[in-house]
Coordinates of C-alpha atoms in Angstrom, one line a residue:
Chain A
Q1 CA 58.4 -58.2 65.2
K2 CA 55.0 -59.2 63.8
V3 CA 53.0 -56.6 62.0
T4 CA 50.0 -55.7 64.2
V5 CA 46.3 -56.0 63.1
E6 CA 46.0 -52.3 63.3
V7 CA 48.7 -51.7 60.8
L8 CA 47.4 -54.5 58.6
D9 CA 44.0 -52.9 58.7
H10 CA 45.5 -49.5 58.0
L11 CA 47.3 -51.0 54.9
E12 CA 44.1 -52.4 53.6
H13 CA 42.6 -48.9 53.9
L14 CA 45.4 -47.2 52.2
A15 CA 45.9 -49.7 49.4
L16 CA 42.2 -50.5 48.9
V17 CA 43.3 -54.0 48.5
D18 CA 42.7 -56.8 51.0
F19 CA 44.9 -59.5 52.4
R20 CA 42.4 -62.3 51.6
D21 CA 44.0 -64.9 53.8
A22 CA 46.7 -65.9 56.2
E23 CA 49.0 -66.5 53.2
G24 CA 48.7 -62.9 52.3
V25 CA 49.7 -61.7 55.7
E26 CA 52.6 -64.2 55.8
R27 CA 53.7 -62.9 52.4
L28 CA 54.0 -59.3 54.0
Q29 CA 55.9 -60.7 56.9
K30 CA 58.4 -62.4 54.6
A31 CA 58.7 -59.3 52.4
I32 CA 59.5 -57.2 55.5
Q33 CA 62.1 -59.7 56.7
F34 CA 63.7 -59.8 53.2
A35 CA 63.8 -56.0 53.1
D36 CA 65.4 -55.8 56.5
Q37 CA 68.7 -57.0 55.0
L38 CA 69.1 -53.4 53.7
H39 CA 70.1 -52.4 57.2
E40 CA 73.4 -54.3 56.9
V41 CA 74.5 -51.7 54.4
N42 CA 76.4 -48.6 55.8
T43 CA 74.8 -45.6 54.1
D44 CA 76.3 -42.9 56.2
G45 CA 76.7 -39.7 54.2
V46 CA 75.0 -41.2 51.1
E47 CA 72.3 -39.2 49.4
P48 CA 69.1 -41.1 48.3
M49 CA 68.9 -41.5 44.5
D50 CA 65.5 -40.8 42.8
S51 CA 66.6 -41.2 39.3
V52 CA 69.6 -42.4 37.2
L53 CA 69.2 -39.2 35.1
E54 CA 69.6 -36.8 38.1
D55 CA 72.6 -35.0 36.4
R56 CA 70.4 -34.0 33.6
C57 CA 67.8 -31.3 33.2
L58 CA 64.3 -32.6 32.8
Y59 CA 62.7 -31.8 29.5
L60 CA 59.9 -29.4 29.8
R61 CA 57.9 -28.5 26.7
E62 CA 56.0 -25.3 26.0
D63 CA 52.7 -25.0 27.8
D64 CA 50.6 -25.2 24.7
V65 CA 47.6 -27.5 24.0
T66 CA 48.8 -29.9 21.4
E67 CA 46.2 -32.7 21.5
G68 CA 42.8 -33.4 23.1
N69 CA 39.3 -33.5 21.8
C70 CA 39.2 -37.2 22.3
T71 CA 36.4 -37.4 24.8
N72 CA 34.4 -40.0 23.0
E73 CA 37.6 -42.2 22.7
L74 CA 38.2 -42.0 26.4
L75 CA 34.6 -42.6 27.4
K76 CA 34.5 -45.7 25.4
N77 CA 36.4 -47.6 28.0
A78 CA 34.4 -46.6 31.0
R79 CA 31.5 -48.8 32.1
E80 CA 29.3 -46.3 33.9
K81 CA 28.9 -42.9 32.3
V82 CA 26.4 -40.2 31.8
E83 CA 27.0 -37.7 29.0
E84 CA 30.6 -36.6 29.5
Y85 CA 30.8 -37.7 33.1
F86 CA 32.2 -40.8 34.7
V87 CA 29.8 -42.0 37.3
A88 CA 31.0 -43.1 40.7
P89 CA 29.0 -44.4 43.7
P90 CA 28.6 -41.8 46.5
G91 CA 31.8 -40.7 47.9
N92 CA 32.5 -39.5 51.4
I93 CA 31.4 -42.8 52.9
P94 CA 34.3 -44.5 54.6
L95 CA 35.2 -48.1 54.0
P96 CA 33.6 -50.1 56.8
K97 CA 35.5 -50.6 59.9
L98 CA 37.4 -53.9 60.5
E99 CA 34.5 -55.4 62.6
E100 CA 32.0 -54.5 59.9
R101 CA 33.5 -55.6 56.7
E102 CA 34.3 -58.9 55.1
T103 CA 38.0 -59.2 55.7
F104 CA 40.2 -62.1 56.7
L105 CA 41.7 -59.8 59.3
E106 CA 38.5 -60.0 61.3
G107 CA 39.4 -63.4 62.5
S108 CA 43.0 -62.7 63.5
Chain B
Q1 CA 67.7 -61.0 5.3
A2 CA 63.8 -61.0 5.3
S3 CA 63.9 -57.3 4.4
A4 CA 66.3 -57.9 1.6
A5 CA 64.0 -60.7 0.3
L6 CA 61.0 -58.3 0.3
K7 CA 63.0 -55.7 -1.5
E8 CA 64.1 -58.0 -4.2
G9 CA 60.6 -59.4 -4.5
H10 CA 61.5 -63.0 -3.5
A11 CA 58.7 -62.7 -1.0
T12 CA 55.9 -60.3 -0.4
P13 CA 54.8 -58.9 2.8
T14 CA 51.4 -60.6 2.7
E15 CA 53.0 -64.0 2.1
L16 CA 55.3 -63.3 5.1
C17 CA 52.4 -62.1 7.1
Q18 CA 50.4 -65.1 6.2
R19 CA 53.0 -67.6 7.1
C20 CA 53.6 -66.0 10.4
L21 CA 49.9 -66.0 11.2
S22 CA 49.7 -69.7 10.2
L23 CA 52.7 -70.5 12.3
I24 CA 51.1 -68.7 15.2
K25 CA 48.1 -71.0 14.8
S26 CA 50.2 -74.1 14.8
T27 CA 52.2 -73.1 17.8
K28 CA 49.1 -72.1 19.8
F29 CA 50.1 -74.5 22.5
L30 CA 52.9 -72.3 23.4
N31 CA 50.5 -69.7 24.6
A32 CA 52.8 -66.9 23.5
Y33 CA 50.0 -64.7 22.1
I34 CA 47.1 -63.2 24.0
T35 CA 45.7 -61.4 21.1
V36 CA 46.4 -62.0 17.4
A37 CA 45.4 -59.0 15.3
E38 CA 45.0 -61.1 12.1
E39 CA 42.8 -58.6 10.1
T40 CA 44.8 -55.5 10.9
A41 CA 48.1 -57.3 10.2
L42 CA 47.1 -58.4 6.8
K43 CA 45.9 -54.9 6.0
Q44 CA 49.3 -53.5 7.1
A45 CA 50.9 -56.2 5.0
E46 CA 48.9 -55.2 2.0
E47 CA 49.9 -51.6 2.4
S48 CA 53.5 -52.6 2.6
E49 CA 53.2 -54.7 -0.5
K50 CA 51.8 -51.7 -2.4
R51 CA 54.9 -49.6 -1.3
Y52 CA 57.3 -52.3 -2.4
R53 CA 55.6 -52.5 -5.8
R54 CA 56.1 -48.8 -6.1
G55 CA 59.7 -49.2 -5.2
Q56 CA 59.2 -47.0 -2.1
P57 CA 59.5 -49.1 1.1
L58 CA 59.6 -47.0 4.3
G59 CA 62.8 -48.7 5.4
V60 CA 64.2 -51.9 6.5
L61 CA 61.4 -52.7 8.7
D62 CA 58.7 -52.2 6.1
G63 CA 56.5 -55.4 6.0
I64 CA 58.4 -57.1 8.8
P65 CA 56.1 -59.0 11.2
I66 CA 56.6 -58.1 14.8
A67 CA 54.9 -58.7 18.1
V68 CA 54.4 -56.5 21.1
K69 CA 54.2 -57.5 24.8
D70 CA 50.7 -56.9 26.0
N71 CA 51.7 -54.1 28.4
F72 CA 52.2 -51.7 25.6
N73 CA 49.2 -49.7 24.5
T74 CA 48.0 -50.5 20.9
A75 CA 45.2 -48.4 19.4
G76 CA 42.1 -50.4 18.7
I77 CA 43.6 -53.6 20.0
E78 CA 43.0 -55.1 23.4
T79 CA 45.8 -54.5 26.0
T80 CA 45.4 -56.6 29.0
C81 CA 48.7 -56.8 30.9
A82 CA 47.5 -60.4 31.4
S83 CA 45.2 -59.1 34.1
N84 CA 41.5 -59.4 34.8
M85 CA 41.8 -55.6 35.6
L86 CA 42.3 -54.7 32.0
K87 CA 40.4 -57.5 30.2
G88 CA 38.4 -55.9 27.5
Y89 CA 40.4 -52.7 27.6
I90 CA 40.8 -51.4 24.2
S91 CA 43.7 -48.8 24.1
P92 CA 42.7 -45.4 22.5
Y93 CA 46.3 -44.8 21.5
N94 CA 49.6 -46.4 20.5
A95 CA 52.6 -46.4 22.7
T96 CA 55.3 -44.3 21.2
V97 CA 57.5 -47.3 20.4
V98 CA 54.5 -49.1 18.8
Q99 CA 53.8 -46.0 16.7
K100 CA 57.4 -45.8 15.6
L101 CA 57.3 -49.4 14.4
L102 CA 54.1 -48.9 12.6
D103 CA 55.5 -45.7 11.0
Q104 CA 58.3 -47.8 9.6
G105 CA 55.8 -50.1 8.0
A106 CA 56.2 -53.0 10.5
V107 CA 53.3 -55.4 10.6
L108 CA 51.9 -55.8 14.1
L109 CA 50.8 -59.5 14.4
G110 CA 49.6 -59.4 18.0
K111 CA 50.1 -58.9 21.7
T112 CA 52.2 -61.4 23.6
N113 CA 51.7 -63.1 27.0
L114 CA 53.4 -62.1 30.1
D115 CA 53.3 -62.4 33.9
E116 CA 50.4 -60.2 35.2
F117 CA 51.5 -56.6 35.0
A118 CA 55.0 -57.7 34.3
M119 CA 55.5 -59.0 37.8
G120 CA 57.4 -62.2 37.8
S121 CA 60.3 -64.1 36.3
G122 CA 58.5 -67.1 34.6
S123 CA 55.6 -65.7 32.5
T124 CA 53.5 -68.1 34.5
D125 CA 51.4 -65.8 36.5
G126 CA 49.1 -64.1 34.0
V127 CA 45.4 -64.8 33.7
F128 CA 45.8 -66.4 30.3
G129 CA 48.0 -69.0 31.6
P130 CA 51.7 -69.7 31.4
V131 CA 53.9 -69.4 28.3
R132 CA 55.8 -72.5 27.2
N133 CA 59.3 -72.4 26.1
P134 CA 59.5 -73.4 22.4
W135 CA 62.8 -75.3 23.2
S136 CA 60.6 -77.8 25.2
Y137 CA 59.6 -79.0 21.8
S138 CA 62.9 -79.0 20.2
R139 CA 64.8 -82.0 19.0
Q140 CA 67.7 -80.8 21.1
Y141 CA 65.7 -81.0 24.3
K142 CA 63.9 -84.2 23.5
E143 CA 67.2 -85.9 22.7
K144 CA 68.5 -85.1 26.1
S145 CA 65.4 -86.0 28.1
A146 CA 65.1 -89.6 29.5
P147 CA 63.8 -91.8 26.7
K148 CA 60.0 -91.5 26.9
S149 CA 57.8 -91.6 24.0
H150 CA 54.4 -90.9 25.6
S151 CA 53.0 -87.6 24.7
E152 CA 51.8 -87.4 28.3
D153 CA 55.2 -87.0 29.6
E154 CA 56.0 -84.4 27.0
E155 CA 53.0 -82.6 28.3
S156 CA 54.3 -82.4 31.8
N157 CA 58.0 -81.9 30.9
W158 CA 57.7 -78.5 29.2
V159 CA 59.9 -75.8 30.5
I160 CA 59.2 -72.1 31.3
T161 CA 60.2 -69.2 29.1
G162 CA 61.4 -67.1 31.9
G163 CA 59.8 -63.7 32.3
S164 CA 58.2 -61.4 32.4
S165 CA 58.4 -61.0 28.6
G166 CA 58.1 -64.7 28.0
G167 CA 55.6 -64.4 25.3
S168 CA 57.7 -62.0 23.2
A169 CA 60.7 -64.3 23.6
A170 CA 58.8 -67.4 22.7
A171 CA 57.3 -65.7 19.7
V172 CA 60.7 -64.7 18.3
S173 CA 62.3 -68.0 19.2
S174 CA 59.5 -70.1 17.5
F175 CA 59.9 -68.0 14.3
T176 CA 56.4 -66.5 14.5
C177 CA 57.8 -62.9 14.2
F178 CA 61.1 -61.3 13.4
A179 CA 61.3 -59.0 16.4
A180 CA 59.2 -58.4 19.6
L181 CA 59.0 -55.7 22.1
G182 CA 59.2 -56.7 25.8
S183 CA 59.9 -54.5 28.8
D184 CA 62.7 -54.8 31.2
T185 CA 62.5 -53.6 34.9
G186 CA 64.5 -56.2 36.7
G187 CA 65.6 -58.5 33.8
S188 CA 62.2 -59.1 32.2
T189 CA 63.6 -59.0 28.7
R190 CA 67.0 -60.6 29.2
N191 CA 65.9 -63.5 31.4
P192 CA 63.4 -64.9 29.0
A193 CA 65.8 -64.2 26.1
A194 CA 68.4 -66.3 27.8
H195 CA 66.0 -69.1 28.3
C196 CA 64.6 -69.0 24.8
G197 CA 67.9 -68.7 23.1
V198 CA 67.3 -65.2 21.6
V199 CA 68.9 -61.9 21.8
G200 CA 67.5 -59.6 24.5
L201 CA 68.5 -56.0 24.7
K202 CA 67.7 -53.7 27.6
P203 CA 68.6 -50.2 26.5
T204 CA 69.9 -47.4 28.7
Y205 CA 67.2 -45.8 30.8
G206 CA 66.2 -42.6 28.9
L207 CA 67.0 -43.8 25.5
I208 CA 63.7 -45.2 24.5
S209 CA 60.3 -43.6 25.2
R210 CA 58.1 -45.2 27.9
H211 CA 55.1 -43.4 26.8
G212 CA 52.4 -46.0 26.4
L213 CA 54.1 -48.7 28.3
I214 CA 52.0 -49.4 31.3
P215 CA 54.4 -48.5 34.1
L216 CA 55.7 -50.8 36.8
V217 CA 58.6 -48.9 38.2
N218 CA 59.0 -45.5 36.6
S219 CA 62.5 -45.1 37.5
M220 CA 63.7 -48.5 36.1
D221 CA 61.3 -49.5 33.3
V222 CA 62.5 -49.6 29.8
P223 CA 61.1 -51.1 26.6
G224 CA 63.1 -54.1 25.7
I225 CA 64.0 -55.6 22.3
L226 CA 64.0 -59.3 21.4
T227 CA 65.4 -60.6 18.1
R228 CA 67.2 -63.6 16.7
C229 CA 70.5 -61.8 16.1
V230 CA 72.3 -58.8 17.4
D231 CA 72.2 -57.0 14.1
D232 CA 68.4 -57.2 14.1
A233 CA 68.4 -55.7 17.6
A234 CA 70.5 -52.7 16.3
V235 CA 68.0 -52.2 13.5
V236 CA 65.0 -52.1 15.8
L237 CA 66.9 -49.9 18.3
G238 CA 67.6 -47.5 15.5
S239 CA 63.9 -47.0 14.8
L240 CA 62.9 -46.7 18.5
A241 CA 65.6 -44.6 20.2
G242 CA 65.4 -40.9 20.6
H243 CA 63.7 -38.1 22.5
D244 CA 59.9 -38.2 22.9
P245 CA 58.3 -35.0 24.0
K246 CA 55.6 -37.2 25.5
D247 CA 58.1 -38.9 27.9
S248 CA 60.1 -36.4 29.7
T249 CA 62.5 -39.0 31.1
T250 CA 63.9 -39.5 27.6
I251 CA 67.1 -37.6 27.2
Q252 CA 67.3 -34.8 24.7
D253 CA 70.6 -35.7 23.0
N254 CA 70.4 -36.5 19.3
F255 CA 70.3 -40.2 18.6
K256 CA 71.9 -41.4 15.4
P257 CA 70.9 -44.9 14.3
F258 CA 73.9 -47.0 13.5
E259 CA 75.0 -50.0 11.6
L260 CA 77.2 -52.4 13.6
P261 CA 80.8 -52.7 12.3
D262 CA 82.3 -56.2 11.9
L263 CA 84.8 -56.1 14.7
T264 CA 87.9 -58.1 13.9
D265 CA 90.3 -56.7 16.4
V266 CA 89.3 -56.8 20.1
S267 CA 92.9 -56.1 21.5
K268 CA 91.9 -52.6 22.5
L269 CA 88.9 -53.9 24.5
S270 CA 88.9 -54.1 28.3
I271 CA 86.4 -56.7 29.5
G272 CA 85.5 -56.7 33.2
I273 CA 84.4 -59.9 35.0
P274 CA 82.6 -58.9 38.3
K275 CA 83.4 -61.5 40.8
E276 CA 80.1 -61.0 42.7
Y277 CA 78.2 -62.4 39.7
H278 CA 79.6 -65.8 40.7
A279 CA 76.4 -65.9 42.8
P280 CA 75.3 -68.7 45.1
G281 CA 73.3 -71.1 43.0
L282 CA 75.0 -70.4 39.7
S283 CA 75.0 -73.7 37.8
S284 CA 78.4 -75.2 37.1
E285 CA 77.5 -75.4 33.5
I286 CA 77.0 -71.7 33.3
L287 CA 80.0 -71.1 35.2
A288 CA 82.0 -73.1 32.8
L289 CA 80.4 -71.4 29.8
W290 CA 81.3 -67.9 31.4
S291 CA 84.8 -69.1 31.8
K292 CA 85.1 -70.3 28.2
A293 CA 83.7 -66.9 27.0
T294 CA 86.4 -65.1 29.2
D295 CA 89.1 -67.2 27.6
L296 CA 87.6 -66.5 24.1
F297 CA 88.2 -62.8 24.7
K298 CA 91.7 -63.4 26.2
N299 CA 92.8 -65.5 23.3
A300 CA 91.6 -62.9 20.9
G301 CA 93.9 -60.4 22.5
A302 CA 91.3 -58.5 24.7
K303 CA 92.4 -57.3 28.1
V304 CA 90.2 -59.3 30.6
I305 CA 90.3 -58.3 34.3
E306 CA 88.3 -59.3 37.4
V307 CA 86.4 -56.4 38.9
S308 CA 84.3 -55.9 42.0
L309 CA 80.8 -54.5 42.3
P310 CA 80.6 -54.8 46.0
H311 CA 76.9 -54.1 46.6
T312 CA 75.6 -56.5 44.0
R313 CA 74.0 -58.8 46.5
Y314 CA 71.9 -56.0 47.9
S315 CA 70.5 -55.0 44.4
I316 CA 67.7 -57.5 44.7
V317 CA 66.7 -56.3 48.2
C318 CA 66.8 -52.8 47.1
Y319 CA 64.7 -53.6 44.0
H320 CA 62.2 -55.3 46.2
V321 CA 61.6 -52.2 48.3
L322 CA 61.7 -49.7 45.5
C323 CA 59.7 -51.8 43.1
T324 CA 56.9 -52.5 45.5
A325 CA 56.8 -48.8 46.5
E326 CA 56.4 -47.7 42.9
V327 CA 54.1 -50.4 42.2
A328 CA 51.8 -49.4 45.1
S329 CA 51.7 -46.0 43.6
N330 CA 51.3 -47.0 39.9
M331 CA 48.5 -49.4 40.5
A332 CA 46.5 -46.8 42.3
R333 CA 45.1 -45.7 38.9
F334 CA 43.2 -48.9 38.6
D335 CA 39.9 -48.1 40.3
G336 CA 37.3 -49.2 37.7
L337 CA 36.1 -45.6 37.0
E338 CA 37.7 -44.6 33.7
Y339 CA 38.8 -48.0 32.2
G340 CA 39.2 -51.6 33.0
H341 CA 37.3 -53.8 35.1
R342 CA 34.6 -52.4 37.4
S343 CA 32.9 -54.2 40.2
D344 CA 29.2 -54.3 40.7
M345 CA 29.6 -53.1 44.2
N346 CA 28.3 -49.6 44.4
K347 CA 27.6 -48.7 48.0
S348 CA 30.4 -46.1 48.1
T349 CA 33.4 -45.0 46.0
E350 CA 35.9 -46.6 48.4
S351 CA 34.0 -49.9 48.5
M352 CA 33.7 -50.0 44.8
Y353 CA 37.3 -49.4 44.4
A354 CA 38.2 -52.1 46.9
A355 CA 35.9 -54.6 45.3
T356 CA 37.3 -53.8 41.8
R357 CA 40.8 -54.3 42.9
R358 CA 40.1 -57.4 44.8
E359 CA 38.4 -58.9 41.7
G360 CA 40.9 -57.5 39.2
F361 CA 44.4 -58.1 40.6
N362 CA 46.0 -61.5 41.3
D363 CA 47.9 -62.4 44.5
V364 CA 51.2 -61.3 43.2
V365 CA 50.1 -57.8 42.3
R366 CA 48.1 -57.4 45.5
G367 CA 51.0 -58.7 47.6
R368 CA 53.3 -56.1 46.0
I369 CA 50.8 -53.3 46.6
L370 CA 50.5 -54.1 50.2
S371 CA 54.2 -54.5 50.7
G372 CA 54.9 -51.2 48.9
N373 CA 52.4 -49.3 51.1
Y374 CA 53.9 -50.9 54.1
F375 CA 57.4 -49.4 53.2
L376 CA 55.9 -46.1 52.4
L377 CA 54.2 -45.7 55.8
K378 CA 55.4 -42.7 57.7
Q379 CA 57.0 -44.8 60.3
N380 CA 58.8 -46.9 57.7
Y381 CA 59.6 -44.4 55.0
E382 CA 63.1 -43.4 56.3
N383 CA 64.2 -47.0 57.2
Y384 CA 63.0 -48.7 54.1
F385 CA 62.2 -46.5 51.2
I386 CA 64.9 -43.8 51.7
K387 CA 67.3 -46.4 52.7
A388 CA 66.7 -48.3 49.5
Q389 CA 67.3 -45.1 47.5
K390 CA 70.7 -44.7 49.3
V391 CA 71.7 -48.2 48.5
R392 CA 70.6 -47.6 45.0
R393 CA 73.2 -44.9 44.7
L394 CA 75.9 -47.2 46.1
I395 CA 75.0 -49.8 43.4
A396 CA 75.1 -47.2 40.7
N397 CA 78.4 -45.9 42.0
D398 CA 79.9 -49.3 42.0
F399 CA 79.4 -49.4 38.2
V400 CA 80.7 -45.7 37.7
K401 CA 84.0 -46.8 39.5
V402 CA 84.5 -49.9 37.5
F403 CA 83.7 -48.2 34.1
G404 CA 85.8 -45.2 35.2
S405 CA 88.9 -47.6 35.8
G406 CA 89.1 -48.3 32.1
V407 CA 86.8 -51.2 31.7
D408 CA 84.7 -51.0 28.5
I409 CA 82.2 -53.9 29.0
L410 CA 81.2 -56.2 31.7
L411 CA 80.6 -59.9 31.0
T412 CA 78.4 -61.9 33.3
P413 CA 75.9 -64.8 33.2
T414 CA 72.3 -63.8 32.5
T415 CA 70.5 -66.5 34.6
L416 CA 71.6 -69.0 37.4
S417 CA 70.6 -72.1 35.3
D418 CA 68.9 -73.1 32.1
A419 CA 65.1 -73.1 32.1
V420 CA 63.3 -75.3 34.6
P421 CA 60.3 -77.3 34.0
Y422 CA 57.0 -75.6 34.8
T423 CA 56.1 -78.2 37.5
E424 CA 59.4 -77.3 39.3
F425 CA 59.0 -73.6 38.9
I426 CA 55.6 -73.3 40.6
K427 CA 56.8 -75.0 43.7
E428 CA 58.1 -71.7 45.0
D429 CA 56.1 -68.5 45.1
N430 CA 56.5 -65.6 42.7
R431 CA 58.5 -63.4 45.0
T432 CA 61.0 -66.1 46.0
R433 CA 61.5 -66.9 42.3
S434 CA 61.8 -63.3 41.2
A435 CA 64.5 -62.7 44.0
Q436 CA 66.3 -65.8 42.8
D437 CA 66.1 -65.2 39.0
D438 CA 66.7 -61.5 38.9
I439 CA 69.9 -61.5 40.8
L440 CA 72.1 -61.2 37.8
T441 CA 70.0 -58.8 35.8
Q442 CA 68.6 -56.4 38.3
A443 CA 71.6 -54.3 39.1
A444 CA 71.8 -53.0 35.5
N445 CA 68.2 -51.6 35.9
M446 CA 69.1 -50.1 39.2
A447 CA 71.9 -48.2 37.5
G448 CA 70.1 -47.6 34.3
L449 CA 72.8 -49.2 32.2
P450 CA 72.3 -50.9 28.8
A451 CA 72.7 -54.7 28.8
I452 CA 72.2 -57.5 26.4
N453 CA 71.7 -61.2 26.6
V454 CA 73.6 -63.2 23.8
P455 CA 72.6 -66.9 23.3
T456 CA 75.8 -68.7 24.0
G457 CA 75.3 -72.5 24.0
L458 CA 73.1 -75.4 25.1
S459 CA 73.1 -76.9 28.5
E460 CA 73.3 -80.6 29.1
R461 CA 69.6 -80.8 28.9
G462 CA 69.6 -79.3 25.5
L463 CA 68.3 -75.9 26.6
P464 CA 69.6 -72.4 25.7
V465 CA 72.0 -70.6 28.1
G466 CA 73.0 -67.0 27.4
L467 CA 75.7 -64.6 28.7
Q468 CA 75.1 -61.0 29.5
F469 CA 77.1 -57.9 28.5
I470 CA 76.6 -54.7 30.4
G471 CA 77.8 -51.4 28.9
R472 CA 78.3 -47.8 29.8
S473 CA 75.3 -45.5 29.7
F474 CA 74.2 -44.6 26.2
Q475 CA 77.1 -46.6 24.6
E476 CA 74.7 -49.1 22.8
K477 CA 76.9 -49.0 19.8
Q478 CA 79.9 -50.3 21.6
L479 CA 77.9 -52.8 23.6
L480 CA 76.2 -54.2 20.5
T481 CA 79.4 -54.3 18.5
V482 CA 81.1 -56.5 21.1
A483 CA 77.9 -58.6 21.4
K484 CA 77.9 -59.1 17.7
W485 CA 81.6 -60.2 17.6
F486 CA 80.7 -62.6 20.5
E487 CA 77.7 -64.0 18.7
K488 CA 79.8 -64.7 15.6
Q489 CA 82.4 -66.6 17.7
V490 CA 79.9 -68.9 19.5
K491 CA 77.7 -69.8 16.7
F492 CA 74.6 -70.7 18.8
P493 CA 72.7 -73.5 17.1
M494 CA 69.3 -72.9 15.5
I495 CA 66.3 -74.4 17.3
Q496 CA 65.0 -77.6 15.6
L497 CA 61.4 -77.3 16.4
E498 CA 59.3 -80.4 16.1
I499 CA 55.7 -79.5 15.7
K500 CA 53.1 -82.1 14.9
R501 CA 51.6 -80.6 11.7
H502 CA 50.0 -82.2 8.7
D503 CA 52.2 -80.1 6.4
H504 CA 55.4 -80.6 8.6
N505 CA 57.3 -80.5 5.4
A506 CA 55.9 -77.2 4.4
F507 CA 57.1 -75.7 7.7
Q508 CA 60.6 -77.0 7.2
H509 CA 60.7 -75.3 3.7
Q510 CA 59.4 -72.0 5.1
K511 CA 62.2 -72.3 7.8
S512 CA 65.0 -72.6 5.4
A513 CA 63.8 -69.8 3.0
F514 CA 63.4 -67.1 5.5
F515 CA 64.7 -67.9 8.9
S516 CA 68.2 -69.2 8.3

């Protein structure tokens, strides 16, 4: 089963990363094929495992502020900022549709 | 030994630091280091020297030069993960493990090279180029290559370090530092350790803090330790292990640093040999070495039994799904807003994010993000992600059963073959290579168990081959004790590095004084 262009487009939206070329799409196809081997394993009655430490209690510390006040430090690494704000381009504008944006998928 | 020399005044921390820095310069062609923190290292060495003069060293690690893989945050020093996404990113804080080493007085020489974001098994896919295995320049390797004296051939003949902590492994192997930190998610510390002939320890998941280690797979990542001998690994482990309130996945049990006993009697040991680790593609050389090691234990009186870990071959598939899924999530933080690369595109937030990520990530990273997102789609979640988590439990249970049946330690090969030439390695893509190379190391990450590579012998091509010991959860002391005994038995040869330097003789002298 080949992955449809709709799904590929959907993935590009979700990941905000593009396939760039046929090789990228091929890579995904191979990855899926590889992962399909999992279905050979019988997992009836087996619970999914999130963490190897599942038998232990997660450490929770007291809800006290113990560090902070490092605004300047943190802002140093941002390229665009104004006073204590990180500046982003306007939000609420969806990524251009498949036909309108520069993506390899357009051709396929 | 270096520590003792410092204590007794045979050498000073600044001398040691300078020699390492100068060696780094003469081994620049290995490309093991991304950033060399010369100024700060010398300052740290000076501080250490003052402490020694006062007779108050902080501990065994005081004044000891170390290197750290470039996916650990280091305050004031660039941390790139070998990616364009983080070029120029100066960490505002130290990873807990880095802080702990610095608190012990260790001298941080620099950040080592890796595969981009630790994704890969060759240390060939970072933006700063591939790391070269120091053994490519050893007398042992040159003697075994077909007689060619052209430097051109030497240029194209060099072998990879393995990955993804190749820079760290190369740094330790070429004597530019005494210990290095790597990370291990699928074998990334043990694989390069095997190829570079050094000790590579993957601690139990939850023993050492991951705070400050830029995450790949949160449920499997651990900081790894690379050293020239097992005792050194125990020392470093002693200074790093223990609960960290900043990493809630570290266990709260009290950790007591330990010194390794000199085991003489192995008759009470039960060594398990998992038959599934006789994987397709395992070189006959390594098979023979594994067999010899088994005999070694048998002849010393240990109980050696064949065991089975039936789901071993699915470990790599399981890893593929879980890793890409967690990567898809972990890489989402790189959007150019708060740190790292930011694209000039500013039509909208989404298009800026997309452009930033398109410019910042290489093919390998992007490929994994896209695959991960595919497995996490609603229509695929149950069939791939949850399924993989179930298989994970089966893999972990395999180990529980075996260790529960009285086996103390498992002995397996670490890699399928010795290091391949770079020109060979790049013929296959990253995912294929990772799938092939991680086969023997990955399951330990899946189950969270401690594992260690011990350099065992040289291949016919004159390159290092290592064997892996896998232990029970949190039983590092037992694991390292057995590893140390084994290390003593095999007497792995020292690398005879041949570097073209004016003061070649000076280098030899340094070598014998400090690195024997």
